[in-house]
Coordinates of C-alpha atoms in Angstrom, one line a residue:
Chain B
X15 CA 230.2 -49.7 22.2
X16 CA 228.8 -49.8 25.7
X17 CA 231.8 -48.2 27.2
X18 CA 231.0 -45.0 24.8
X19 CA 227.8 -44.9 26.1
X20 CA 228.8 -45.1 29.8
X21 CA 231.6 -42.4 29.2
X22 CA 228.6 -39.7 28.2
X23 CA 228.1 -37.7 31.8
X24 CA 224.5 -37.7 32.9
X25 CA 224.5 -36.4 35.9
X26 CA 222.7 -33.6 37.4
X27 CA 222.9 -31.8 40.5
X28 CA 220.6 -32.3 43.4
X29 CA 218.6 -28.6 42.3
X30 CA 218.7 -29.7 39.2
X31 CA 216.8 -33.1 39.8
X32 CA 214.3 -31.6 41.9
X33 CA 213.9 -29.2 39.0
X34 CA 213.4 -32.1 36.5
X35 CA 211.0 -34.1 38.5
X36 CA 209.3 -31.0 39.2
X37 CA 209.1 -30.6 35.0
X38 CA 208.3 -34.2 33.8
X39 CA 205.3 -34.1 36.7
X40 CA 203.8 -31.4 35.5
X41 CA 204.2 -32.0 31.9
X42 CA 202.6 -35.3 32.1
X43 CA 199.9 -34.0 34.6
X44 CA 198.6 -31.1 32.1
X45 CA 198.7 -33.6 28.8
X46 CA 196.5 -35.9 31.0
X47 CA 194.1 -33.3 31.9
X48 CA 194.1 -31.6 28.3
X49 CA 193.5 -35.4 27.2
X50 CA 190.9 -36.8 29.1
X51 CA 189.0 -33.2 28.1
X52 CA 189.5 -33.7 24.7
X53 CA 188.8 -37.3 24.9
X54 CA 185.6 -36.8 26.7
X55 CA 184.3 -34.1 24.2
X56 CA 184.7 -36.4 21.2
X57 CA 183.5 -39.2 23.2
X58 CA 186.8 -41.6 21.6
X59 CA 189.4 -42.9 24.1
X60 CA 192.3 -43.3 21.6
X61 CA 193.1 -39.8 21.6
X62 CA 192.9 -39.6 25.5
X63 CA 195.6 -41.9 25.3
X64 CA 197.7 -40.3 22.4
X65 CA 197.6 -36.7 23.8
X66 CA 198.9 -38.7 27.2
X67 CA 201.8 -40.4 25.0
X68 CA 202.8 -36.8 23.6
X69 CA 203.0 -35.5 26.9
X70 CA 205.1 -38.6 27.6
X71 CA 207.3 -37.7 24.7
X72 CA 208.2 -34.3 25.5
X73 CA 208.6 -35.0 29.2
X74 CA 211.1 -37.5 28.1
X75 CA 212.8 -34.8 26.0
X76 CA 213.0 -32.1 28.3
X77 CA 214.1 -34.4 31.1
X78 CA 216.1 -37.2 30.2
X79 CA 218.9 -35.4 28.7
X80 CA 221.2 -32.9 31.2
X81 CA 220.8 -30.1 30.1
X82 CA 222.9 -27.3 31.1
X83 CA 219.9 -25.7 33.0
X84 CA 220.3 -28.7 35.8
X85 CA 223.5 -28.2 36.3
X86 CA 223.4 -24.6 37.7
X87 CA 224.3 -25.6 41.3
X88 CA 227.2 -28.3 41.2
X89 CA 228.1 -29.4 44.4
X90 CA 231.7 -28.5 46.2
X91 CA 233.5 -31.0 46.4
X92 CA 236.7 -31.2 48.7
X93 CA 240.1 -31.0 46.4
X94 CA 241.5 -33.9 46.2
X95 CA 244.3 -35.2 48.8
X96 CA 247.9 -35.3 47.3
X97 CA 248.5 -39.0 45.8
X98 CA 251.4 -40.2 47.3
X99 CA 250.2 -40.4 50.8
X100 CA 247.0 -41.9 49.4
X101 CA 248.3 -45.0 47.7
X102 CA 250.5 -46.0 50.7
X103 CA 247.4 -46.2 53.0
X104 CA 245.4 -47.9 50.2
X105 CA 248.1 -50.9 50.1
X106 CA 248.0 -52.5 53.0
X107 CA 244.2 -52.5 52.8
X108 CA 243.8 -54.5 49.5
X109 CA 246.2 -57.1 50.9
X110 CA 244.0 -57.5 54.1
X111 CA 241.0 -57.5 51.7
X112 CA 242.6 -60.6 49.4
X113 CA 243.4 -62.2 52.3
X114 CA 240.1 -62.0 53.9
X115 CA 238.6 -63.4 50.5
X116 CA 241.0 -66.7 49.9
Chain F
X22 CA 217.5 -39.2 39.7
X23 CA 221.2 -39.3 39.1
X24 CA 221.3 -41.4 35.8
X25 CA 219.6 -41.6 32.8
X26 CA 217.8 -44.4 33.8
X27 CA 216.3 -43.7 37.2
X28 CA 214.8 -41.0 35.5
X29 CA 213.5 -42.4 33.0
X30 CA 212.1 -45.2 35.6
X31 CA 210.5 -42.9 37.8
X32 CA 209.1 -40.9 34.7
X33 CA 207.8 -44.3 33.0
X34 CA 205.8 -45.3 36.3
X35 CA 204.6 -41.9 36.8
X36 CA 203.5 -42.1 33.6
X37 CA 201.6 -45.3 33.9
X38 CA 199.9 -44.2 37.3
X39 CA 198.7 -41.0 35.6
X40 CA 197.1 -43.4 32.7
X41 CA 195.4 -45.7 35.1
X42 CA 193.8 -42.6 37.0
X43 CA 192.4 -41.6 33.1
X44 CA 191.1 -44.7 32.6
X45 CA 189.5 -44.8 36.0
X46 CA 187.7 -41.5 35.1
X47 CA 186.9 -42.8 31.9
X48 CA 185.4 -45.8 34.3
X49 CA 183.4 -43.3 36.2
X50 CA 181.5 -40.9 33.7
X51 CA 180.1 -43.6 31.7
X52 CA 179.1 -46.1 34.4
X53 CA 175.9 -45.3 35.4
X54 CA 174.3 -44.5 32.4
X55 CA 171.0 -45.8 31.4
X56 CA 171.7 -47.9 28.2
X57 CA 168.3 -48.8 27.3
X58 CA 167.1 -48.2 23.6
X59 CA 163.3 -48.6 21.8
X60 CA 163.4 -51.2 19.6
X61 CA 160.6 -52.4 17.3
X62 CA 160.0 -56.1 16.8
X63 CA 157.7 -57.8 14.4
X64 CA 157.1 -61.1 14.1
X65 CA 156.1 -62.1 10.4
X66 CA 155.9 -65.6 10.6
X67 CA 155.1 -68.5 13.0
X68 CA 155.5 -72.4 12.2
X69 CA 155.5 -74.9 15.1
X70 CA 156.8 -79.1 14.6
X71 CA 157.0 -81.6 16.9
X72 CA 159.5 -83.5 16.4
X73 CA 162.4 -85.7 18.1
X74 CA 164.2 -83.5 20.3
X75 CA 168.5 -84.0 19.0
X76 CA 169.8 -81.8 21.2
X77 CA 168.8 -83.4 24.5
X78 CA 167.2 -86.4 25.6
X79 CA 165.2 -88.4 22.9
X80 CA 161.6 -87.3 23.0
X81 CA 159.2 -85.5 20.8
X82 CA 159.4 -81.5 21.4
X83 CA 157.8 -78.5 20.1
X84 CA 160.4 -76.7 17.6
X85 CA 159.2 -73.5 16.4
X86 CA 160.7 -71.6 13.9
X87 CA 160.0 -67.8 13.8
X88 CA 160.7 -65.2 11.2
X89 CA 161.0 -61.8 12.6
X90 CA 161.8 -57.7 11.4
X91 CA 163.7 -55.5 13.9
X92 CA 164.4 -52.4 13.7
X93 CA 166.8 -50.0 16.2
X94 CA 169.0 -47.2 16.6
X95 CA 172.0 -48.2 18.8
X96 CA 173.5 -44.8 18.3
X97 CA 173.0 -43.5 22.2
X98 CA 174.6 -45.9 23.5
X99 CA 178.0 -46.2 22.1
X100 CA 180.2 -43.5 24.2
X101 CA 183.6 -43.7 24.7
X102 CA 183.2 -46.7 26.7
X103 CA 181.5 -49.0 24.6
X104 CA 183.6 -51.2 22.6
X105 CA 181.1 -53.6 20.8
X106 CA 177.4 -54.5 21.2
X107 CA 176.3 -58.1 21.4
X108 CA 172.8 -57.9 20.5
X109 CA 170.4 -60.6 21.2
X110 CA 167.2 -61.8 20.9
X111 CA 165.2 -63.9 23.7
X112 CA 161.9 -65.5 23.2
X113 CA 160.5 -65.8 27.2
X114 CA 157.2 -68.2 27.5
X115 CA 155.9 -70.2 30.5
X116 CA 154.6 -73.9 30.3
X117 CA 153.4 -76.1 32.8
X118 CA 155.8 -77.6 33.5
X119 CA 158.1 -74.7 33.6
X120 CA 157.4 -71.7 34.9
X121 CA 160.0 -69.1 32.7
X122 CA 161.8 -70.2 29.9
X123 CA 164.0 -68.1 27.8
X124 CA 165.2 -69.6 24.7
X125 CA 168.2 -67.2 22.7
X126 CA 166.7 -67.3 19.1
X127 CA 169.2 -64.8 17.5
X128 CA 172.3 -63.0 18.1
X129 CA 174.3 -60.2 16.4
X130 CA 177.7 -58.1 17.2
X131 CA 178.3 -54.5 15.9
X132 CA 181.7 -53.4 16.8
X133 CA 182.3 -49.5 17.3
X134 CA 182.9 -47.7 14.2
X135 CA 179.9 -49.9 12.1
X136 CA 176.7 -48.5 10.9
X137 CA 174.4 -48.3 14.0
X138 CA 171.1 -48.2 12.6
X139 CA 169.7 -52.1 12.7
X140 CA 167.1 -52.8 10.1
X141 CA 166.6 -55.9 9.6
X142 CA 163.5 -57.4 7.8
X143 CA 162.7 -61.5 7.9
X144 CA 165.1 -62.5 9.4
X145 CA 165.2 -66.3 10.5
X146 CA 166.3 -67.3 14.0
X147 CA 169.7 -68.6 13.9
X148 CA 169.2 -71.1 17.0
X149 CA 166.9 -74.0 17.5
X150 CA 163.7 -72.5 19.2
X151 CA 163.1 -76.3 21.0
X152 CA 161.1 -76.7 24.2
X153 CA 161.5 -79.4 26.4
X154 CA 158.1 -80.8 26.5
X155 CA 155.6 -80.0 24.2
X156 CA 154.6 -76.5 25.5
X157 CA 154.9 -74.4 22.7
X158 CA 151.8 -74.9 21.5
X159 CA 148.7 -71.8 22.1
X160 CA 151.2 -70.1 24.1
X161 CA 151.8 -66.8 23.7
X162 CA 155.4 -65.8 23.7
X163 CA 157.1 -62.6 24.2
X164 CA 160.3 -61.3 22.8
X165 CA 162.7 -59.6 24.5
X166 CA 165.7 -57.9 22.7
X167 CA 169.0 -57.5 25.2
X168 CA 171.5 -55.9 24.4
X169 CA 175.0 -56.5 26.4
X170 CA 177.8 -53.8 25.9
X171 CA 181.3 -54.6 25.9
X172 CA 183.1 -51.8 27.4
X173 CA 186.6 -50.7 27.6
X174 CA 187.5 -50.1 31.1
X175 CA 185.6 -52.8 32.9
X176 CA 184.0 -55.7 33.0
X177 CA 180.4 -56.4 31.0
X178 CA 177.7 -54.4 31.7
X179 CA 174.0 -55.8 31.1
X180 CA 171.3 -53.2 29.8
X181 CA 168.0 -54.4 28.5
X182 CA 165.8 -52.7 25.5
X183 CA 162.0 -53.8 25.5
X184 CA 160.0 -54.8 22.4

């Protein structure tokens, strides 16, 4: 089950996290001020709190997920260096490495 | 901000600073409000015995028993800060040998949300009105109704209401 869930991409690009932090900030902000107004004018702090757990809600929505508007600037990434050449460098590291643990 | 979760942590905390900055304000336009009330207290019946004194050492005291009306509106004071009222109702005298003594004689809490006009006729004191000595006698005793506010974002606040 847990490997299902790990095999879901979530990742955004750097724009793009800047662009949700930016989102979930202001969302939150704006339900806390429309809250505390509303709170204040009824003179009941419950729906101060509830208006701020709304906010908190939506936020979540529109930021958690990746959506496809944080992924507008993916990073370029160098291609990838042929295999064979890779794997006999890689050998005679892992045996230092198992040596170096025993 | 690259998973799922260290968004959701950073959004969670931000979350939790914004509230504690709400409550804060909430702090801060209620605090320094003047909470005092009228009140109208009538005292409908007096009766003073001397007897032995069970609640501290064994002498004879003065216990008086006092039968009272009071009437209020608490309305004003409950804003959005106020969770309950505890009410109470202080007799204050002076004897010789001491010179203040307050003695609780009642008490009552209204929570927020209960009917906040308090009119109550004859009611009996609820505590033992004793006085250590036997002072109580030809002494003219005024009652003070208090009333302490429990509020929601700080600690107890004290406000007094005279009658």
């Amino acid at each position: 089950m847990l490997s299902a869930f790990k095999s879901i991409p979530t990742h955004m690009d750097y724009k793009g996290q800047k662009l949700a932090e930016q989102i979930f900030q202001g969302v939150i902000l704006v339900s806390a001020v429309i809250g505390f107004i509303y709170g204040f004018t009824i003179q009941q702090f419950g729906w101060t709190v509830y208006i701020m757990l709304a906010g908190f809600t939506i936020s979540c929505l529109l930021t958690l997920p990746p959506w496809p508007m944080y992924r507008k600037n993916p990073l370029n990434w160098q291609p990838a260096l042929p295999e064979t050449s890779g794997e006999t460098r890689d050998k005679p590291q892992e045996n230092q490495k198992k040596k170096k643990h025993k | 901000m690259n998973t799922v979760l260290s968004r959701a942590n950073s959004l969670f905390a931000f979350s939790l600073s914004v509230m504690a900055a709400l409550t804060f304000g909430c702090f801060i336009t209620t605090a320094f409000k003047d909470r005092s009330v009228p009140v109208d207290i009538q005292v409908s019946k007096v009766m003073i015995k001397n007897v032995d004194d069970f609640t501290g050492p064994r002498e004879r005291s003065d216990l008086g028993f006092v039968t009272f009306d009071i009437s209020a509106n608490l309305q004003p004071i409950f804003d959005w800060n106020v969770k309950e009222l505890f009410l109470y109702l202080t007799a204050e005298y002076s004897t010789k040998s001491n010179a203040l003594n307050q003695v609780v004689l009642w008490d009552k809490i209204v929570l927020r949300g209960e009917n906040t006009k308090l009119n109550m006729k004859d009611v009996k004191s609820k505590y033992f009105f004793f006085d250590d000595g036997n002072g109580l006698r030809n002494e003219s005793v005024k009652g003070d109704g208090v009333c302490e506010s429990e509020p929601k974002g700080d600690g107890i606040c004290f406000r007094a209401a005279s009658g």
